[in-house]
Short mmCIF file of C-alpha atoms and ligand atoms in Angstrom, two decimals:
data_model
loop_
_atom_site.label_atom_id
_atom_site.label_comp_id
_atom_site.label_asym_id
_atom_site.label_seq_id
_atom_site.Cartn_x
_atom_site.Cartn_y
_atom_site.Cartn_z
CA UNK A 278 -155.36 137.30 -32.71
CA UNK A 279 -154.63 140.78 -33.74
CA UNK A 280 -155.82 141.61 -37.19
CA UNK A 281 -152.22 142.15 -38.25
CA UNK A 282 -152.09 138.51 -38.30
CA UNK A 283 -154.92 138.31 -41.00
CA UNK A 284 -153.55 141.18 -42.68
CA UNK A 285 -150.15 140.02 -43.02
CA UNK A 286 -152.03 136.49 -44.03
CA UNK A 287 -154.28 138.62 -46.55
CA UNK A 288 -151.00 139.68 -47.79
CA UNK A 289 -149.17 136.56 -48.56
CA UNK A 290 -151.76 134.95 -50.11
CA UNK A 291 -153.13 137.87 -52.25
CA UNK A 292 -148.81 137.82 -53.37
CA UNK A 293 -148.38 134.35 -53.84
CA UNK A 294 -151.93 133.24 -55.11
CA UNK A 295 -153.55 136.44 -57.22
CA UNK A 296 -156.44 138.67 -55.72
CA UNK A 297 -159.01 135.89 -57.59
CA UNK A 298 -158.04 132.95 -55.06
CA UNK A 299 -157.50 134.85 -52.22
CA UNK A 300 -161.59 136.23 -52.76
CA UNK A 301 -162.02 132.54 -53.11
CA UNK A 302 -160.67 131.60 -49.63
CA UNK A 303 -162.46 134.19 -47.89
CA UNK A 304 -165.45 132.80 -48.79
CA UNK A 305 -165.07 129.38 -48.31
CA UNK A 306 -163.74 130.93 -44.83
CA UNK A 307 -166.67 132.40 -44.32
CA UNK A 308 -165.01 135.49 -43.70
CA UNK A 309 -167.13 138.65 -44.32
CA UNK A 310 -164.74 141.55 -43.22
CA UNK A 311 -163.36 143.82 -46.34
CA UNK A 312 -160.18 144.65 -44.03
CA UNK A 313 -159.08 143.57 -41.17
CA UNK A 314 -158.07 146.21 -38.71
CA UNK A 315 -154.90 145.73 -37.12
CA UNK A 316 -154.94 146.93 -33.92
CA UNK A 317 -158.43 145.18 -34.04
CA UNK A 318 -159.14 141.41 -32.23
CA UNK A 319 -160.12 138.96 -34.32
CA UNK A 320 -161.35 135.26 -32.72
CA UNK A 321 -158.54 133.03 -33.89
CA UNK A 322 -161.31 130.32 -35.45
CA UNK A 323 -161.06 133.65 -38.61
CA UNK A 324 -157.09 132.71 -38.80
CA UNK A 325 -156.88 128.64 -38.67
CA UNK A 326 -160.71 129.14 -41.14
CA UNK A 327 -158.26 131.31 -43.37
CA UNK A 328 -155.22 128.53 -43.72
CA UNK A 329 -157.43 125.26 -43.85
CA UNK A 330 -159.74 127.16 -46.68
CA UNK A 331 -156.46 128.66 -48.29
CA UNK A 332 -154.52 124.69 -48.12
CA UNK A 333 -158.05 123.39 -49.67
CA UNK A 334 -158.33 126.24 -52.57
CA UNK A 335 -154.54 126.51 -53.49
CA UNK A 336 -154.02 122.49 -52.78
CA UNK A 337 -150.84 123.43 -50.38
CA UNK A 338 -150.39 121.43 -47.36
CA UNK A 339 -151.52 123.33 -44.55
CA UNK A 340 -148.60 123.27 -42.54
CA UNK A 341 -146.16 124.37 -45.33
CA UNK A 342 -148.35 127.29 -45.83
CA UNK A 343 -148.33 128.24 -42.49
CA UNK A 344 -144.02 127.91 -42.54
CA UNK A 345 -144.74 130.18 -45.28
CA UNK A 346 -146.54 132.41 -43.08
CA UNK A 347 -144.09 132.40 -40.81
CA UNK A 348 -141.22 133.29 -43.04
CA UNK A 349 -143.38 136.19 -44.44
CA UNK A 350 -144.45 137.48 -40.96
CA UNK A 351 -140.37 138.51 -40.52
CA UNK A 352 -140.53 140.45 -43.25
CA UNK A 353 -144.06 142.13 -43.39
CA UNK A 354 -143.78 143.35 -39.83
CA UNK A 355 -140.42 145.32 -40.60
CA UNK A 356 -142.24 146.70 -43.79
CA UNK A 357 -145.46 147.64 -41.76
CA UNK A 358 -144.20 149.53 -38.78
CA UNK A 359 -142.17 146.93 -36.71
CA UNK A 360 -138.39 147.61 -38.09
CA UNK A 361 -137.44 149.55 -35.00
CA UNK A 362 -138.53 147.17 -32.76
CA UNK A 363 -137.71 144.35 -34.54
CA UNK A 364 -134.00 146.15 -34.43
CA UNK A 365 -134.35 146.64 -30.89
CA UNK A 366 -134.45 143.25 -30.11
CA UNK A 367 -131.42 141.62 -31.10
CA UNK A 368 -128.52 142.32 -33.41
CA UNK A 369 -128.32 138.81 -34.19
CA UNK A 370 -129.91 135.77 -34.83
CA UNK A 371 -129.46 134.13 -31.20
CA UNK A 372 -129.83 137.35 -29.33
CA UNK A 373 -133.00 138.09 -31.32
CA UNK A 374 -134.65 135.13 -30.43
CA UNK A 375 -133.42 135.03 -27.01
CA UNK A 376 -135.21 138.69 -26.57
CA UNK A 377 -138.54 137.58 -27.97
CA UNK A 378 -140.56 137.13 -24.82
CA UNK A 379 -139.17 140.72 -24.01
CA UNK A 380 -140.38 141.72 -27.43
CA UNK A 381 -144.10 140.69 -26.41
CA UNK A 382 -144.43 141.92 -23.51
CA UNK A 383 -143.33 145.52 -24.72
CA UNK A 384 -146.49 144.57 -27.90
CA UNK A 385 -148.19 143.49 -24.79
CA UNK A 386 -147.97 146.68 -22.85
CA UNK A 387 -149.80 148.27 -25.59
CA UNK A 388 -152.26 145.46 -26.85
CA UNK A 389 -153.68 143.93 -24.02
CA UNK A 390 -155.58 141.21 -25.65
CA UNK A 391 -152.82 140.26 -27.16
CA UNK A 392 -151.76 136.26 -26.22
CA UNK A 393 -147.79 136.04 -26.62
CA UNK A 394 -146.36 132.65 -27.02
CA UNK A 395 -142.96 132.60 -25.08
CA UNK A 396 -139.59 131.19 -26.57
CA UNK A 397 -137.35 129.41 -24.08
CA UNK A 398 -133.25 129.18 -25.33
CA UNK A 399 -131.63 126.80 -24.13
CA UNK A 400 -128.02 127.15 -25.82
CA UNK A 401 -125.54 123.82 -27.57
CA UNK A 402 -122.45 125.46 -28.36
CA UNK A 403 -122.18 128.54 -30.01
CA UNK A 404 -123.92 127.74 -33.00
CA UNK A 405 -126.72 125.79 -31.42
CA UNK A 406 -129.79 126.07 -29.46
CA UNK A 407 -132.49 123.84 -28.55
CA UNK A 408 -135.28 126.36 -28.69
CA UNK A 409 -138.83 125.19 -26.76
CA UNK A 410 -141.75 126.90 -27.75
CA UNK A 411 -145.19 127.34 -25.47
CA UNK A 412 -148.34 128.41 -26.68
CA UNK A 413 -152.12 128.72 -25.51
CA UNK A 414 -152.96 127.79 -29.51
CA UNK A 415 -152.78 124.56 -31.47
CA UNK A 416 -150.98 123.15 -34.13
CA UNK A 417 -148.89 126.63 -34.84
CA UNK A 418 -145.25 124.38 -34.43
CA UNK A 419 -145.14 124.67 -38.87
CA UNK A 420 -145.37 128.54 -38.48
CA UNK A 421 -143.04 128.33 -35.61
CA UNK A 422 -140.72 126.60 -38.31
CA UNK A 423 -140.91 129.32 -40.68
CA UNK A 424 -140.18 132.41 -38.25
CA UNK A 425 -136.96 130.88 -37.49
CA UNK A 426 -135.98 130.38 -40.85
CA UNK A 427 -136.85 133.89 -41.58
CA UNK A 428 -134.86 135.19 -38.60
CA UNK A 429 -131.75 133.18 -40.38
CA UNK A 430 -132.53 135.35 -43.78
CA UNK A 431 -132.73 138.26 -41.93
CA UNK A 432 -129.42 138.16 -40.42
CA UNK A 433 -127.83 136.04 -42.96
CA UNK A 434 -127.58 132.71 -41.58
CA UNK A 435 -127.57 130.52 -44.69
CA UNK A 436 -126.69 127.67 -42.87
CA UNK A 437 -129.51 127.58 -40.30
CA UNK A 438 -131.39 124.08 -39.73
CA UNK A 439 -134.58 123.59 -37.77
CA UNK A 440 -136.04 120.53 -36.43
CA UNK A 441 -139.03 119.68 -34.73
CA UNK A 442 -138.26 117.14 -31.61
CA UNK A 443 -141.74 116.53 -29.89
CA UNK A 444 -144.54 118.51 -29.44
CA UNK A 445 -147.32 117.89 -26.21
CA UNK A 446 -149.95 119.60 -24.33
CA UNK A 447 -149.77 120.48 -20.32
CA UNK A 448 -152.74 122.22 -19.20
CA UNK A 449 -153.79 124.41 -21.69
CA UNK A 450 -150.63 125.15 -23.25
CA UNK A 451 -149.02 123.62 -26.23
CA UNK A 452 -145.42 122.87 -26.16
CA UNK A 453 -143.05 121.98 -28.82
CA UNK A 454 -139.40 121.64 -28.70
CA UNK A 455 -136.95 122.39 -31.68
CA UNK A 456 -133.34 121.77 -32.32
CA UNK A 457 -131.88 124.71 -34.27
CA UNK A 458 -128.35 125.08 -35.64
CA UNK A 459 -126.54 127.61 -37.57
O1 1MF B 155 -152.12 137.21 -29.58
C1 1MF B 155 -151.83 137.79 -30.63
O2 1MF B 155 -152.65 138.56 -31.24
C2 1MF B 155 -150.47 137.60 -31.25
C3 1MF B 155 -150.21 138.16 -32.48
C4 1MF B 155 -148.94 138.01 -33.04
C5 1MF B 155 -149.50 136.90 -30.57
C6 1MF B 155 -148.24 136.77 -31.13
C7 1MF B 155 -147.97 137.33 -32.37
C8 1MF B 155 -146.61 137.21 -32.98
N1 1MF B 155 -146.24 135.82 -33.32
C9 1MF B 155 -147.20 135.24 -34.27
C10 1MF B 155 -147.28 133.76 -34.07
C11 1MF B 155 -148.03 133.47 -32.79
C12 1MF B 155 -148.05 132.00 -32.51
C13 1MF B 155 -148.73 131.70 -31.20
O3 1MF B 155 -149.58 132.47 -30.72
O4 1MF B 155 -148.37 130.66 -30.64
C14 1MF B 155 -144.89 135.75 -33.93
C15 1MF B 155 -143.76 135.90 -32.89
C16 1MF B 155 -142.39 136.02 -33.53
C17 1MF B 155 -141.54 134.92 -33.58
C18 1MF B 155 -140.29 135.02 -34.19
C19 1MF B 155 -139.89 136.22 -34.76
C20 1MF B 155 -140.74 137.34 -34.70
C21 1MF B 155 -141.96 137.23 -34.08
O5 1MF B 155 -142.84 138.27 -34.02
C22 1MF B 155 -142.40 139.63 -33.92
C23 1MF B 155 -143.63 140.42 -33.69
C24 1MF B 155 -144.49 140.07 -32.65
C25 1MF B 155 -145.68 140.80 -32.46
C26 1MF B 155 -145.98 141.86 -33.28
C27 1MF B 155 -145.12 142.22 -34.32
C28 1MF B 155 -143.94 141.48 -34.52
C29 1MF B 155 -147.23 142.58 -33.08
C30 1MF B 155 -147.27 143.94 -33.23
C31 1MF B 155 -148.49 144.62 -33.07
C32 1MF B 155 -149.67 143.93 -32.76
C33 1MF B 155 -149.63 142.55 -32.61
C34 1MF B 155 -148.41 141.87 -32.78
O6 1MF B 155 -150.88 144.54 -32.62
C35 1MF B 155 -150.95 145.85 -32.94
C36 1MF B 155 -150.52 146.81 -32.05
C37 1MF B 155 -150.62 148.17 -32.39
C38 1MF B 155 -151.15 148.53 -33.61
C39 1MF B 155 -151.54 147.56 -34.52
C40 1MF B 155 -151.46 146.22 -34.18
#
C-alpha cells in the first residue's frame, strides 16, 4: 500500500498511544524506515506487521484497532491534502460512498500501483443501503467498519448503524457484505 497508509497509521497510534509505544511497535514490526514516504509503495506484510505488533503492544483487539484506523483515515486524509477531493465526491453520506470507486480511479490515474478496493451500493429505502465490499487483501472488513462510521461523522449522521452480513473469498478477491442504515 501507499505509505500514506502507514503514515496515517504512524499517526493514530503515535496520538492515541504516546511516541514511546509507537517506537515499541515498530520494532516488534520489524519495521526499519524513519518515515514512510507517501507517494512511496510499501509491501502490505509492513501494514498488517504494524496492527498485529500494535494489538500485541497496546493489548487492543486487532480488529477494533483497525475500525479505529478506519475512522481516523476520514479525517487524516482531509487534513493531509485530500479535502478537495474528498468534497468532490459526494455531498452526502450515500452519494459519497456511492462515488468511491470513482474516487480511486481518479487516485489511480495518478498512483498506478495503487490497488483500490471497489464499493458496490445497493440501496433499501432512503435511509438504507446494503453496501458489498471487494478487495484483493484480507481480513480489512473491521477497517471497512470504521470508514463508514467516519463518513456518518463527517456528514453528521448520528444515527448510522453498520453490520457485517458474511464475508467470502472468490478467486483472489475478498468479499464482504454490510447492511448500513442511517
Ligand atoms: O492500494 C493502495 O495503496 C490503497 C491505499 C489506500 C488502496 C486504497 C486506499 C484507500 N482505502 C484504504 C483501505 C483499503 C482497503 C483495501 O485495500 O481493501 C480507503 C478507501 C475509503 C473508504 C471510505 C471512505 C474513504 C476512503 O478513502 C478515501 C481515499 C482513498 C485514497 C486516498 C485518499 C483518500 C489516497 C490518496 C493518495 C494516495 C493513496 C491513496 O497515494 C498518494 C498519491 C499522491 C501523493 C501521495 C500519496
Amino acid at each position: 500500500m501507499y505509505g500514506l497508509v502507514n503514515h496515517a497509521i504512524q499517526g493514530l497510534l503515535t496520538k492515541e498511544f504516546g511516541e514511546d509505544k509507537w517506537a515499541e511497535i515498530k520494532e516488534k514490526a520489524g519495521v526499519q524506515e524513519e518515515i514512510f514516504v507517501s507517494m512511496q509503495q510499501y509491501d502490505d506484510s509492513i501494514t498488517y506487521n504494524l496492527v498485529g505488533a500494535a494489538s500485541e503492544v497496546t493489548k487492543v483487539d486487532a480488529a477494533d484497532l483497525l475500525e479505529a484506523f478506519g475512522r481516523y483515515w476520514v479525517l487524516f486524509t482531509a487534513e493531509h491534502g485530500y479535502a478537495e477531493m474528498l468534497d468532490m465526491a459526494g455531498g452526502n453520506f450515500v452519494e459519497f460512498v456511492e462515488n468511491l470507486n470513482q474516487l480511486h480511479i481518479r487516485v489511480g490515474g495518478m498512483m498506478p500501483g495503487l490497488v483500490p478496493p471497489s464499493f458496490d451500493v445497493e440501496r433499501k429505502g432512503d435511509k438504507g443501503m446494503i453496501l458489498t465490499y471487494t478487495s484483493k487483501r484480507a481480513g480489512l472488513a473491521p477497517m471497512v467498519i470504521g470508514l463508514i462510521k467516519g463518513l456518518g461523522e463527517k456528514f453528521d449522521e448520528q444515527d448510522l448503524t453498520i453490520e457485517l452480513l458474511n464475508t467470502k473469498q472468490e478467486e483472489d478477491n475478498w468479499i464482504s457484505e454490510f447492511d448500513v442504515n442511517w
